[in-house]
CSV table of N, CA and C in Angstrom, one decimal:
chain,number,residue,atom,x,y,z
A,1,UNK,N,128.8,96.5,74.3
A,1,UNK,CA,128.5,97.9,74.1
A,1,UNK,C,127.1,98.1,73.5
A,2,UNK,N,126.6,97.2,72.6
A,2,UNK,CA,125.2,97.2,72.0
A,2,UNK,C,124.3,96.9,72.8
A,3,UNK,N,124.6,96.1,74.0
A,3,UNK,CA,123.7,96.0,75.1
A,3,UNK,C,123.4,98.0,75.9
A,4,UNK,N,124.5,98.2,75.9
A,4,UNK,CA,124.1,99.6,76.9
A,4,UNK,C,123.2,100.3,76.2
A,5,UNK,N,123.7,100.1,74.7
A,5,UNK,CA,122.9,101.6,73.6
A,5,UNK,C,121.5,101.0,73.8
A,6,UNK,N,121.3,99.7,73.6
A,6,UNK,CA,119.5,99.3,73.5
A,6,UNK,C,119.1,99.7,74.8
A,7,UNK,N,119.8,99.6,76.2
A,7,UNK,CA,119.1,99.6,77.4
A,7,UNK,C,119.2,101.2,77.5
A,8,UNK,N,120.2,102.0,76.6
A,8,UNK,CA,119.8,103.5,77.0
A,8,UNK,C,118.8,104.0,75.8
A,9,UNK,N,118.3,103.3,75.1
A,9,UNK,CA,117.1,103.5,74.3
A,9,UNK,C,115.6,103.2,74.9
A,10,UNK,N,115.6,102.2,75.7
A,10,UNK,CA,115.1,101.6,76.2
A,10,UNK,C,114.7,102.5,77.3
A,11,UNK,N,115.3,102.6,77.9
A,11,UNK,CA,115.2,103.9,78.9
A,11,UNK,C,114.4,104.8,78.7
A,12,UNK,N,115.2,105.6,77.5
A,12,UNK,CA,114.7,107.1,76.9
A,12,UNK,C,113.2,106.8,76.5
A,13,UNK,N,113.2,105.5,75.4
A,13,UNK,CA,111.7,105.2,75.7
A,13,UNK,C,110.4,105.2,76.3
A,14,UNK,N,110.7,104.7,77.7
A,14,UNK,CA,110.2,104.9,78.8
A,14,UNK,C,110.4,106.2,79.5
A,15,UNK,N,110.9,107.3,79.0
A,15,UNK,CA,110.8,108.4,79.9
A,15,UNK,C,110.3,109.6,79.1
A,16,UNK,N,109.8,109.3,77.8
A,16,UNK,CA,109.2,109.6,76.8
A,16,UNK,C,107.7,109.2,77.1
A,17,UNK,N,107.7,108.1,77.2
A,17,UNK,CA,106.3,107.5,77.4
A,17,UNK,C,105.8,107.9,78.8
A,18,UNK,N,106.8,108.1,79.7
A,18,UNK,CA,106.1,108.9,80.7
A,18,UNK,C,105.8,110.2,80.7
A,19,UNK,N,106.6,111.0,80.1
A,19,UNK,CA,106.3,112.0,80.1
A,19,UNK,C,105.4,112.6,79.0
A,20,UNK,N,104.9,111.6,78.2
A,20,UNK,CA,104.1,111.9,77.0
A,20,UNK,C,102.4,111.8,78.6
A,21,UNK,N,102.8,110.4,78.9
A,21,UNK,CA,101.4,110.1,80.2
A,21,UNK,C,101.3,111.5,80.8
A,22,UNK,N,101.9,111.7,81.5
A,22,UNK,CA,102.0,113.3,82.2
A,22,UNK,C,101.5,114.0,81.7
A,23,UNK,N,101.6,114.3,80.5
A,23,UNK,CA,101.2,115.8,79.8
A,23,UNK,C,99.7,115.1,79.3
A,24,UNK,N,99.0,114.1,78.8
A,24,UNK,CA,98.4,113.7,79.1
A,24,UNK,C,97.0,113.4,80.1
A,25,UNK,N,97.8,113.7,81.5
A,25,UNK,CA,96.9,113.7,82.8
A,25,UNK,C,97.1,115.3,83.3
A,26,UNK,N,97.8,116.5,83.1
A,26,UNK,CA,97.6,117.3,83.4
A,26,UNK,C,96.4,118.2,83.0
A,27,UNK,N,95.6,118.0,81.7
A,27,UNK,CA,94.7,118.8,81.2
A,27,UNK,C,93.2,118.2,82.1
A,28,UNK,N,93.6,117.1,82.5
A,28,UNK,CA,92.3,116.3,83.1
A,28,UNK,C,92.3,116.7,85.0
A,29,UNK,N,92.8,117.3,85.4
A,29,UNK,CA,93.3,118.1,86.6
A,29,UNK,C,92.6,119.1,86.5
A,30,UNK,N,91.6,119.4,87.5
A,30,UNK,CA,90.8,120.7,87.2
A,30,UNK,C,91.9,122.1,87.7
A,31,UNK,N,92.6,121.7,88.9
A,31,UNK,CA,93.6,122.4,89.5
A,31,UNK,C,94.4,123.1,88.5
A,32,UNK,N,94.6,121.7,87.6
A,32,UNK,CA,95.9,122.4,86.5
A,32,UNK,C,95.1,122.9,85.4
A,33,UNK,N,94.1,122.6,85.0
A,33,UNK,CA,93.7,122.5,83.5
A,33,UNK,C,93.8,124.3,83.1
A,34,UNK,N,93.7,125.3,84.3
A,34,UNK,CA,93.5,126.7,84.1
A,34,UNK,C,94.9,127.5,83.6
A,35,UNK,N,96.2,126.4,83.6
A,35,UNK,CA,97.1,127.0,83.7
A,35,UNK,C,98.0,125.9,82.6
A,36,UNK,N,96.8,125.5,81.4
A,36,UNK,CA,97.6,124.8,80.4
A,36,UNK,C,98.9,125.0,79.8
A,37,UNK,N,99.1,126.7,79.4
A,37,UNK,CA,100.4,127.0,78.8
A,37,UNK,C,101.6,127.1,80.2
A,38,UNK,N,101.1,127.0,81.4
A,38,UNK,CA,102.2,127.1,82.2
A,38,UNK,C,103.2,125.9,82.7
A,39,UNK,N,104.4,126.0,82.7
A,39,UNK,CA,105.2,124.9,83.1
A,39,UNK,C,104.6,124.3,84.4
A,40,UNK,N,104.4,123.1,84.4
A,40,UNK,CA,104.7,122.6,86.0
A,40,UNK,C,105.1,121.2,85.6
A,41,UNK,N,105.6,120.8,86.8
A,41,UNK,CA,107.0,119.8,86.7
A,41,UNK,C,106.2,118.8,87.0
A,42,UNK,N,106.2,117.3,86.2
A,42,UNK,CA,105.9,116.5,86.4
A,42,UNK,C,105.6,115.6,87.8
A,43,UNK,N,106.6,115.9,88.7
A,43,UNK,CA,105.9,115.4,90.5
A,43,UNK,C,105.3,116.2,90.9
A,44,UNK,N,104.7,117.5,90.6
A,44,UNK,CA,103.8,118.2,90.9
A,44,UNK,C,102.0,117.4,90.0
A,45,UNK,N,102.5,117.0,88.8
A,45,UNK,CA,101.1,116.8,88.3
A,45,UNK,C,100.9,115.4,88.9
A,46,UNK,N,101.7,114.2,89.1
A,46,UNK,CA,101.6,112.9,89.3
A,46,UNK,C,101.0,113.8,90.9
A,47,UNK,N,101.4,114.1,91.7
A,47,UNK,CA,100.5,114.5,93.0
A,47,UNK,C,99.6,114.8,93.6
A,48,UNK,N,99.1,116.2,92.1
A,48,UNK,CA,97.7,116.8,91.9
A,48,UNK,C,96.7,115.3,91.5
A,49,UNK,N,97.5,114.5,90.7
A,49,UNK,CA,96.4,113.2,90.5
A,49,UNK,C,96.4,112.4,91.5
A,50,UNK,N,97.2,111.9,92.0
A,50,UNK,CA,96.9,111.4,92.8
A,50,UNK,C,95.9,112.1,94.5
A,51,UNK,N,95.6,113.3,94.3
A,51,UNK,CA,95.0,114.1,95.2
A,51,UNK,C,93.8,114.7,95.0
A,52,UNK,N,93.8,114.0,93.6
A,52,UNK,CA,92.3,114.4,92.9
A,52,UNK,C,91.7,112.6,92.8
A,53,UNK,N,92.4,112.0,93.2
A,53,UNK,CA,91.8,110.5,92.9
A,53,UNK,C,91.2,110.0,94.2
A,54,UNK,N,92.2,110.3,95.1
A,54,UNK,CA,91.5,110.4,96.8
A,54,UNK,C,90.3,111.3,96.6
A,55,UNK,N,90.1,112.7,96.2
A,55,UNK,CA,89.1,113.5,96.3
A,55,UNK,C,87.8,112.6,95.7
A,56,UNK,N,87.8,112.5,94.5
A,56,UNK,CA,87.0,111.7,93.8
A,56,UNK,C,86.6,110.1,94.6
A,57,UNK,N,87.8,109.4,94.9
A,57,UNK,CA,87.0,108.4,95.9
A,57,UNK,C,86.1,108.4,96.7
A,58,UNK,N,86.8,110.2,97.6
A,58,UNK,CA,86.0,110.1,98.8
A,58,UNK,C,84.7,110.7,98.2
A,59,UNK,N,84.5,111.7,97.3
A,59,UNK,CA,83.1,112.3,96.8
A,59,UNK,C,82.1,110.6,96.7
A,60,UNK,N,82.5,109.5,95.5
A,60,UNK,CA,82.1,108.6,95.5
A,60,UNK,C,81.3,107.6,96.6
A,61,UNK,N,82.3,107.6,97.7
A,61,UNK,CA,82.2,106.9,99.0
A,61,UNK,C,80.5,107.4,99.5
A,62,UNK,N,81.0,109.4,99.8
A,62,UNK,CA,79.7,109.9,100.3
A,62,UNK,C,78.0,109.9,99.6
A,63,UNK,N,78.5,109.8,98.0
A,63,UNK,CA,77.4,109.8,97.0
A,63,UNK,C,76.5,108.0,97.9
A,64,UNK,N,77.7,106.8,97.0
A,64,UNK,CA,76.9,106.1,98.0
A,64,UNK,C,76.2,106.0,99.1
A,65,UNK,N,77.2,106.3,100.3
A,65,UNK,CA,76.1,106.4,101.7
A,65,UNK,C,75.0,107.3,101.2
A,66,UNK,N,75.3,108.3,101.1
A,66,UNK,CA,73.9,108.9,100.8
A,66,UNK,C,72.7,108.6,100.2
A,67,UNK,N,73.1,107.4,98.6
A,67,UNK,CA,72.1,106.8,98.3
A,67,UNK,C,71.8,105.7,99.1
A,68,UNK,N,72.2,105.1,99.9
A,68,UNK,CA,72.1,104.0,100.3
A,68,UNK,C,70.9,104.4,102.2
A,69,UNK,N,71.3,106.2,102.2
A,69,UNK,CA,70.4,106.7,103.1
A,69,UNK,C,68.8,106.9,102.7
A,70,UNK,N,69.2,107.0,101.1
A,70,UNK,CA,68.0,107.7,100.4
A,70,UNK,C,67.4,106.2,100.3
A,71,UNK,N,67.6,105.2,99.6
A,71,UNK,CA,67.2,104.2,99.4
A,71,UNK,C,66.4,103.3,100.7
A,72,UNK,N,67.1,103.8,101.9
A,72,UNK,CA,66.3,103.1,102.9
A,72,UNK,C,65.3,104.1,103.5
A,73,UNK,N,65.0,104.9,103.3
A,73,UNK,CA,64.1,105.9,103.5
A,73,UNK,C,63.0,106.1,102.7
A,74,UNK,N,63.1,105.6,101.6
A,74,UNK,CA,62.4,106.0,100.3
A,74,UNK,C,61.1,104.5,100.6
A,75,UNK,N,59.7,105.1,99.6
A,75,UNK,CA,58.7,103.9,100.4
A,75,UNK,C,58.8,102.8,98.5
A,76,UNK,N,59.8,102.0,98.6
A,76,UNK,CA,59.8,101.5,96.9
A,76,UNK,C,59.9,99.8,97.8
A,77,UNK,N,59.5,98.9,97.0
A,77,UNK,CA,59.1,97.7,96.9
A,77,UNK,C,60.6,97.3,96.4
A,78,UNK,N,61.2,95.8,97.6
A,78,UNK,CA,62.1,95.1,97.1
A,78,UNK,C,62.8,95.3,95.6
A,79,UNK,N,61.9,94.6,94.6
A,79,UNK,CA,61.9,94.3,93.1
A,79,UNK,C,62.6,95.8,92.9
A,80,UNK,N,61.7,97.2,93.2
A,80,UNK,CA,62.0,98.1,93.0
A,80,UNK,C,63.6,98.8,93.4
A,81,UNK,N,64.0,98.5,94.5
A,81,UNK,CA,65.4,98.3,95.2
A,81,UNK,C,66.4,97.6,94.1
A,82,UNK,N,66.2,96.5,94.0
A,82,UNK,CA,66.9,95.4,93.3
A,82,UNK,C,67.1,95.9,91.8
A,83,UNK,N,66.2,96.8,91.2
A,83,UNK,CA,66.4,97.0,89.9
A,83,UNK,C,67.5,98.4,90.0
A,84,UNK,N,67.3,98.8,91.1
A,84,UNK,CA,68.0,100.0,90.9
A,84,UNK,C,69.4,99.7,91.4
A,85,UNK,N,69.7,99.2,92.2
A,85,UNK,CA,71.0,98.6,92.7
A,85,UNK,C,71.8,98.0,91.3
A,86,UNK,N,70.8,97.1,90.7
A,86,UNK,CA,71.9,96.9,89.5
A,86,UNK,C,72.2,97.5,88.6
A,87,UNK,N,70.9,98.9,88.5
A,87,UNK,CA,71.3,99.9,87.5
A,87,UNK,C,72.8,100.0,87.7
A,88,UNK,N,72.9,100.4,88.9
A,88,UNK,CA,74.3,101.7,89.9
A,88,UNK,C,75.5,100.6,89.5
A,89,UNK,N,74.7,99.4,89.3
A,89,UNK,CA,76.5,98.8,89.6
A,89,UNK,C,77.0,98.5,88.0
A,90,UNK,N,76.3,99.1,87.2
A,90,UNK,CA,76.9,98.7,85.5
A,90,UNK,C,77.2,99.9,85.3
């Protein structure tokens, strides 16, 4: 029986801890952040993030090509390339 009580503690733990995460990641949601006092149900925010992580990837993806258009266009010396490439990557 003390096995069930610790694994249903154990549980509730983790569903605390998730739901603490949740509330958490919804203020960081530009989508949600306008509608702080309003309920919305946790598979709704776990979706907005994950739909804002794709968005952000892809924004990311295009920033690079784009520098990587600017950089080969631009009239800068190797050395000069090479310092700025490692800027980007720290």
């Amino acid at each position: 029986m003390s096995s069930r009580r610790s694994s249903s503690r154990a549980s509730k733990l983790a569903d605390d801890e998730i739901k603490e995460l949740v509330l958490k990641l919804k203020p960081l949601l530009p989508q949600l952040d306008h509608r702080r006092n309003a309920s919305v149900s946790a598979s709704s925010i776990l979706e907005e993030t994950c739909s804002y992580i794709r968005r952000l990837n892809k924004e990311v993806d295009d920033l690079s090509q784009r520098l990587s258009q600017l950089l080969d266009s631009a009239d800068i010396t190797d050395v000069d390339e090479q310092l700025i490439r490692r800027l980007l990557q720290r």
